[in-house]
Amino acid sequence: MGVRKFLALFLFFLSESSAQRPNIVFIVADDLGWNDVGFRNPDMKTPNIDKLATEGIIFENAYVQPLCSPSRTAFMSGMYPFHAGMQHRTVFPQQAVCVPLNYTFLPQELKNLGYATHMIGKWHLGFCKWECTPTYRGFDTYFGFYNAHEDYFNHTASSYGGLTSGTYLDYRDNKLPARNYSGEYSAFTFAQRAVDIINRHDVSQPLFMYLPYQNVHAPIEVPKKYEDMYPNVINEGRRKFSGMVSALDEAVGNVTQALKDRGLFENTLILFTADNGGPIEWYANNWPLRGGKHTIWEGGTRGTSFMYGAGLKKTRTTYDGMIHAVDWKHTLVSAAGGTQETTIDGMSHWDSISNGLPSKRTEFIYNIDDFEVPDEGHAGIRVGDYKLILGFPGGPDGWHRPMNRTQDDIYEETVYTTGDEPVHLFNIREDPTEHNDLAQQMPDMVAYLRARFEDYKKTMVPANFPNPDPASDPRKFGNAWSPGWC
Ligand SMILES: *[C@@H]1O[C@H](CO)[C@@H](O)[C@H](O)[C@H]1NC(C)=O
Ligand SMILES: *[C@@H]1O[C@H](CO)[C@@H](O)[C@H](O)[C@H]1NC(C)=O
Ligand SMILES: *[C@@H]1O[C@H](CO)[C@@H](O)[C@H](O)[C@H]1NC(C)=O
Ligand SMILES: *[C@@H]1O[C@H](CO)[C@@H](O)[C@H](O)[C@H]1NC(C)=O
Ligand SMILES: *[C@@H]1O[C@H](CO)[C@@H](O)[C@H](O)[C@H]1NC(C)=O
């Protein structure tokens, strides 16, 4: 057989087999709390999300990191942030930091399986050089912003914690600054871009879309129409926040509708997850869990998450197996029919989830961050039913009902007090809300978990958290946050 004919045959088989691979849509909701969705909290209006969640499988124990760059590192690389130097806070705009370039990202794996790969939304994994950015790390196309947060309408970000004053554009269409979207709320732009991609997609190829929305991260901004959906919420911040959740829900609805219209929905697998617990100080809510974003309490680390669609055997509505953010990459590659090297951190739960089997994960690290202890570092481990927290768990602490009347609703209970070397132990299966500290009662269990923790800590890479670099100044790049300075 001639090379050309062989190649044609090979490509034919490749396209035949890849045609059967599921389309994958991976949606990340930024800063969405445990109790900020309709399927948990009837005050929230999220019909599209609720339908997918309740017709799919809701994860009761899917863990994320307490903050966004660390969680996104885990989503894309399948590695713990403490192995990548990404465990401390997040990437600030003027820091010359990105996830190590030798890590293979999820879209690169899926591209190898024949997928078209698209990303729309928030990156936050570093952008100081092009090699760090989405279209160099596996995405065919990209529309979105590089940093943590910005204005939802004018798409400019300040250098928070950096050297430059003023706000500069952080919005990009592939590699070009997208300057003509001022005034358009990002959820509309992102949903419309996703719909356009779906409409243009060559259906002989499997589709992967990574949709990390800006909603519902601060600043608290939403078109009035969505705020008006919550006339019973007296607190203005919570009312607007709730509207932001509903705008996100509508965007999810528009994307699923486009998949249906194009005949792709039946063969699509959707993974939805928050990147961390909800920030209580920004009106999110994690009731009845303890703490929120920035903490390694359950309220900061148990993500609202579910899967819907192709390949799932619907035998239950919830899955209580232990899952960590580092596992999603492996799990989605398995769902796509791929095999991949088992890295030291992530594992695939595809077989367990799709067939309702127990999780293979028995332990995980909440975080290991010894930078700036005691105020900022977090250290915690889960082994079986037990969770050990060493040192400061992060704040705010406490159990908070959704805000309604006044801003004061939020700080009703603050429980944590600093000690010399605070140690907390909880049985999370029996006490998921962390009311009953067992550290005094169970010193052997504390010693056992501490020893496991120390084993992991030996493998920690120091946090990469440099001072801001003046070379990043957006004024040198046409007033836009841009790559090209590291
Ligand atoms: C990436 O490079 C670092 C530094 O050389 C090394 O320690 C690490 O093991 C590498 N990781 C991978 C996934 O190749
Ligand atoms: C964008 O909006 C923010 C408020 O969220 C404001 O501070 C900033 O000046 C605006 N920037 C531009 C370029 O309009
Ligand atoms: C912005 O400009 C691009 C490139 O010309 C165009 O494709 C896009 O439709 C424009 N978007 C808006 C909202 O004007
Ligand atoms: C969803 O689609 C409808 C109909 O095209 C549109 O009016 C609405 O603005 C879209 N919403 C979002 C959040 O994209
Ligand atoms: C907020 O408080 C008001 C006044 O007490 C009450 O009528 C309303 O139902 C509450 N709303 C929510 C969402 O709890």
JSON list of C-alpha atoms in Angstrom, two decimals, residues 90-200:
[
{"chain": "A", "resi": 90, "resn": "THR", "atom": "CA", "xyz": [-3.08, 33.62, 43.08]},
{"chain": "A", "resi": 91, "resn": "VAL", "atom": "CA", "xyz": [-1.14, 35.06, 40.15]},
{"chain": "A", "resi": 92, "resn": "PHE", "atom": "CA", "xyz": [-1.12, 38.86, 40.48]},
{"chain": "A", "resi": 93, "resn": "PRO", "atom": "CA", "xyz": [-1.09, 40.88, 37.21]},
{"chain": "A", "resi": 94, "resn": "GLN", "atom": "CA", "xyz": [2.50, 42.07, 37.57]},
{"chain": "A", "resi": 95, "resn": "GLN", "atom": "CA", "xyz": [4.06, 38.81, 38.72]},
{"chain": "A", "resi": 96, "resn": "ALA", "atom": "CA", "xyz": [6.24, 36.98, 36.20]},
{"chain": "A", "resi": 97, "resn": "VAL", "atom": "CA", "xyz": [4.63, 33.63, 37.01]},
{"chain": "A", "resi": 98, "resn": "CYS", "atom": "CA", "xyz": [2.94, 30.91, 35.02]},
{"chain": "A", "resi": 99, "resn": "VAL", "atom": "CA", "xyz": [2.20, 27.24, 35.51]},
{"chain": "A", "resi": 100, "resn": "PRO", "atom": "CA", "xyz": [5.42, 25.35, 34.67]},
{"chain": "A", "resi": 101, "resn": "LEU", "atom": "CA", "xyz": [5.62, 24.96, 30.89]},
{"chain": "A", "resi": 102, "resn": "ASN", "atom": "CA", "xyz": [6.58, 21.30, 31.07]},
{"chain": "A", "resi": 103, "resn": "TYR", "atom": "CA", "xyz": [3.13, 20.39, 32.37]},
{"chain": "A", "resi": 104, "resn": "THR", "atom": "CA", "xyz": [0.78, 18.99, 29.75]},
{"chain": "A", "resi": 105, "resn": "PHE", "atom": "CA", "xyz": [-2.59, 20.72, 29.89]},
{"chain": "A", "resi": 106, "resn": "LEU", "atom": "CA", "xyz": [-5.98, 19.08, 29.44]},
{"chain": "A", "resi": 107, "resn": "PRO", "atom": "CA", "xyz": [-6.62, 20.62, 25.97]},
{"chain": "A", "resi": 108, "resn": "GLN", "atom": "CA", "xyz": [-3.26, 19.29, 24.75]},
{"chain": "A", "resi": 109, "resn": "GLU", "atom": "CA", "xyz": [-4.29, 15.77, 25.78]},
{"chain": "A", "resi": 110, "resn": "LEU", "atom": "CA", "xyz": [-7.66, 16.17, 24.08]},
{"chain": "A", "resi": 111, "resn": "LYS", "atom": "CA", "xyz": [-6.08, 17.60, 20.93]},
{"chain": "A", "resi": 112, "resn": "ASN", "atom": "CA", "xyz": [-4.02, 14.42, 20.70]},
{"chain": "A", "resi": 113, "resn": "LEU", "atom": "CA", "xyz": [-7.33, 12.54, 20.71]},
{"chain": "A", "resi": 114, "resn": "GLY", "atom": "CA", "xyz": [-8.60, 14.54, 17.75]},
{"chain": "A", "resi": 115, "resn": "TYR", "atom": "CA", "xyz": [-10.59, 17.25, 19.54]},
{"chain": "A", "resi": 116, "resn": "ALA", "atom": "CA", "xyz": [-11.15, 20.82, 18.45]},
{"chain": "A", "resi": 117, "resn": "THR", "atom": "CA", "xyz": [-10.32, 22.81, 21.59]},
{"chain": "A", "resi": 118, "resn": "HIS", "atom": "CA", "xyz": [-11.74, 26.21, 22.53]},
{"chain": "A", "resi": 119, "resn": "MET", "atom": "CA", "xyz": [-11.49, 28.34, 25.62]},
{"chain": "A", "resi": 120, "resn": "ILE", "atom": "CA", "xyz": [-13.71, 31.27, 26.56]},
{"chain": "A", "resi": 121, "resn": "GLY", "atom": "CA", "xyz": [-13.29, 33.14, 29.82]},
{"chain": "A", "resi": 122, "resn": "LYS", "atom": "CA", "xyz": [-10.86, 33.55, 32.68]},
{"chain": "A", "resi": 123, "resn": "TRP", "atom": "CA", "xyz": [-7.35, 32.14, 32.42]},
{"chain": "A", "resi": 124, "resn": "HIS", "atom": "CA", "xyz": [-5.49, 33.27, 35.57]},
{"chain": "A", "resi": 125, "resn": "LEU", "atom": "CA", "xyz": [-2.58, 30.87, 35.04]},
{"chain": "A", "resi": 126, "resn": "GLY", "atom": "CA", "xyz": [-0.02, 33.50, 34.06]},
{"chain": "A", "resi": 127, "resn": "PHE", "atom": "CA", "xyz": [0.55, 35.51, 30.89]},
{"chain": "A", "resi": 128, "resn": "CYS", "atom": "CA", "xyz": [4.01, 37.12, 31.12]},
{"chain": "A", "resi": 129, "resn": "LYS", "atom": "CA", "xyz": [5.06, 35.42, 27.89]},
{"chain": "A", "resi": 130, "resn": "TRP", "atom": "CA", "xyz": [3.05, 33.99, 25.02]},
{"chain": "A", "resi": 131, "resn": "GLU", "atom": "CA", "xyz": [4.11, 30.43, 25.85]},
{"chain": "A", "resi": 132, "resn": "CYS", "atom": "CA", "xyz": [2.11, 30.76, 29.08]},
{"chain": "A", "resi": 133, "resn": "THR", "atom": "CA", "xyz": [-1.15, 31.68, 27.35]},
{"chain": "A", "resi": 134, "resn": "PRO", "atom": "CA", "xyz": [-4.13, 29.56, 26.23]},
{"chain": "A", "resi": 135, "resn": "THR", "atom": "CA", "xyz": [-3.42, 29.26, 22.49]},
{"chain": "A", "resi": 136, "resn": "TYR", "atom": "CA", "xyz": [0.11, 28.05, 23.30]},
{"chain": "A", "resi": 137, "resn": "ARG", "atom": "CA", "xyz": [-1.11, 25.55, 25.86]},
{"chain": "A", "resi": 138, "resn": "GLY", "atom": "CA", "xyz": [-3.50, 23.49, 23.79]},
{"chain": "A", "resi": 139, "resn": "PHE", "atom": "CA", "xyz": [-6.41, 25.72, 22.80]},
{"chain": "A", "resi": 140, "resn": "ASP", "atom": "CA", "xyz": [-7.18, 26.30, 19.12]},
{"chain": "A", "resi": 141, "resn": "THR", "atom": "CA", "xyz": [-9.00, 29.50, 20.01]},
{"chain": "A", "resi": 142, "resn": "TYR", "atom": "CA", "xyz": [-9.32, 31.77, 23.01]},
{"chain": "A", "resi": 143, "resn": "PHE", "atom": "CA", "xyz": [-11.54, 34.65, 24.01]},
{"chain": "A", "resi": 144, "resn": "GLY", "atom": "CA", "xyz": [-11.29, 36.06, 27.51]},
{"chain": "A", "resi": 145, "resn": "PHE", "atom": "CA", "xyz": [-9.14, 37.68, 30.16]},
{"chain": "A", "resi": 146, "resn": "TYR", "atom": "CA", "xyz": [-5.87, 36.75, 31.80]},
{"chain": "A", "resi": 147, "resn": "ASN", "atom": "CA", "xyz": [-6.27, 38.08, 35.34]},
{"chain": "A", "resi": 148, "resn": "ALA", "atom": "CA", "xyz": [-8.40, 37.33, 38.39]},
{"chain": "A", "resi": 149, "resn": "HIS", "atom": "CA", "xyz": [-11.08, 39.97, 38.14]},
{"chain": "A", "resi": 150, "resn": "GLU", "atom": "CA", "xyz": [-12.05, 43.10, 36.27]},
{"chain": "A", "resi": 151, "resn": "ASP", "atom": "CA", "xyz": [-14.97, 45.31, 35.41]},
{"chain": "A", "resi": 152, "resn": "TYR", "atom": "CA", "xyz": [-17.72, 43.20, 33.76]},
{"chain": "A", "resi": 153, "resn": "PHE", "atom": "CA", "xyz": [-18.62, 45.98, 31.33]},
{"chain": "A", "resi": 154, "resn": "ASN", "atom": "CA", "xyz": [-15.46, 47.86, 30.38]},
{"chain": "A", "resi": 155, "resn": "HIS", "atom": "CA", "xyz": [-13.13, 44.83, 30.77]},
{"chain": "A", "resi": 156, "resn": "THR", "atom": "CA", "xyz": [-10.31, 46.67, 32.47]},
{"chain": "A", "resi": 157, "resn": "ALA", "atom": "CA", "xyz": [-8.34, 45.40, 35.45]},
{"chain": "A", "resi": 158, "resn": "SER", "atom": "CA", "xyz": [-6.20, 47.24, 37.97]},
{"chain": "A", "resi": 159, "resn": "SER", "atom": "CA", "xyz": [-2.81, 45.95, 39.02]},
{"chain": "A", "resi": 160, "resn": "TYR", "atom": "CA", "xyz": [-4.10, 45.07, 42.53]},
{"chain": "A", "resi": 161, "resn": "GLY", "atom": "CA", "xyz": [-1.04, 44.66, 44.71]},
{"chain": "A", "resi": 162, "resn": "GLY", "atom": "CA", "xyz": [1.21, 45.84, 41.89]},
{"chain": "A", "resi": 163, "resn": "LEU", "atom": "CA", "xyz": [3.12, 48.96, 40.88]},
{"chain": "A", "resi": 164, "resn": "THR", "atom": "CA", "xyz": [0.84, 50.56, 38.31]},
{"chain": "A", "resi": 165, "resn": "SER", "atom": "CA", "xyz": [-2.16, 52.73, 39.07]},
{"chain": "A", "resi": 166, "resn": "GLY", "atom": "CA", "xyz": [-5.15, 52.94, 36.78]},
{"chain": "A", "resi": 167, "resn": "THR", "atom": "CA", "xyz": [-7.09, 50.21, 35.02]},
{"chain": "A", "resi": 168, "resn": "TYR", "atom": "CA", "xyz": [-6.08, 48.61, 31.73]},
{"chain": "A", "resi": 169, "resn": "LEU", "atom": "CA", "xyz": [-7.80, 46.42, 29.20]},
{"chain": "A", "resi": 170, "resn": "ASP", "atom": "CA", "xyz": [-7.71, 42.69, 29.88]},
{"chain": "A", "resi": 171, "resn": "TYR", "atom": "CA", "xyz": [-9.85, 41.19, 27.12]},
{"chain": "A", "resi": 172, "resn": "ARG", "atom": "CA", "xyz": [-8.51, 39.21, 24.23]},
{"chain": "A", "resi": 173, "resn": "ASP", "atom": "CA", "xyz": [-9.73, 37.59, 21.05]},
{"chain": "A", "resi": 174, "resn": "ASN", "atom": "CA", "xyz": [-7.06, 34.95, 20.46]},
{"chain": "A", "resi": 175, "resn": "LYS", "atom": "CA", "xyz": [-3.88, 37.02, 20.62]},
{"chain": "A", "resi": 176, "resn": "LEU", "atom": "CA", "xyz": [-5.37, 40.44, 19.90]},
{"chain": "A", "resi": 177, "resn": "PRO", "atom": "CA", "xyz": [-6.69, 42.91, 22.46]},
{"chain": "A", "resi": 178, "resn": "ALA", "atom": "CA", "xyz": [-10.49, 43.00, 22.11]},
{"chain": "A", "resi": 179, "resn": "ARG", "atom": "CA", "xyz": [-11.22, 46.71, 22.43]},
{"chain": "A", "resi": 180, "resn": "ASN", "atom": "CA", "xyz": [-14.67, 46.90, 20.94]},
{"chain": "A", "resi": 181, "resn": "TYR", "atom": "CA", "xyz": [-16.71, 45.13, 23.66]},
{"chain": "A", "resi": 182, "resn": "SER", "atom": "CA", "xyz": [-16.95, 47.99, 26.10]},
{"chain": "A", "resi": 183, "resn": "GLY", "atom": "CA", "xyz": [-20.41, 48.17, 27.64]},
{"chain": "A", "resi": 184, "resn": "GLU", "atom": "CA", "xyz": [-21.28, 44.52, 27.01]},
{"chain": "A", "resi": 185, "resn": "TYR", "atom": "CA", "xyz": [-21.56, 42.33, 30.14]},
{"chain": "A", "resi": 186, "resn": "SER", "atom": "CA", "xyz": [-19.05, 39.50, 29.83]},
{"chain": "A", "resi": 187, "resn": "ALA", "atom": "CA", "xyz": [-21.54, 36.67, 30.35]},
{"chain": "A", "resi": 188, "resn": "PHE", "atom": "CA", "xyz": [-23.35, 37.70, 27.13]},
{"chain": "A", "resi": 189, "resn": "THR", "atom": "CA", "xyz": [-20.14, 37.98, 25.12]},
{"chain": "A", "resi": 190, "resn": "PHE", "atom": "CA", "xyz": [-18.83, 34.66, 26.38]},
{"chain": "A", "resi": 191, "resn": "ALA", "atom": "CA", "xyz": [-22.09, 32.80, 25.79]},
{"chain": "A", "resi": 192, "resn": "GLN", "atom": "CA", "xyz": [-22.42, 34.32, 22.31]},
{"chain": "A", "resi": 193, "resn": "ARG", "atom": "CA", "xyz": [-18.85, 33.32, 21.43]},
{"chain": "A", "resi": 194, "resn": "ALA", "atom": "CA", "xyz": [-19.56, 29.77, 22.62]},
{"chain": "A", "resi": 195, "resn": "VAL", "atom": "CA", "xyz": [-22.74, 29.66, 20.52]},
{"chain": "A", "resi": 196, "resn": "ASP", "atom": "CA", "xyz": [-20.83, 30.95, 17.46]},
{"chain": "A", "resi": 197, "resn": "ILE", "atom": "CA", "xyz": [-18.18, 28.24, 17.90]},
{"chain": "A", "resi": 198, "resn": "ILE", "atom": "CA", "xyz": [-20.84, 25.55, 18.24]},
{"chain": "A", "resi": 199, "resn": "ASN", "atom": "CA", "xyz": [-22.59, 26.81, 15.10]},
{"chain": "A", "resi": 200, "resn": "ARG", "atom": "CA", "xyz": [-19.37, 26.83, 13.09]}
]
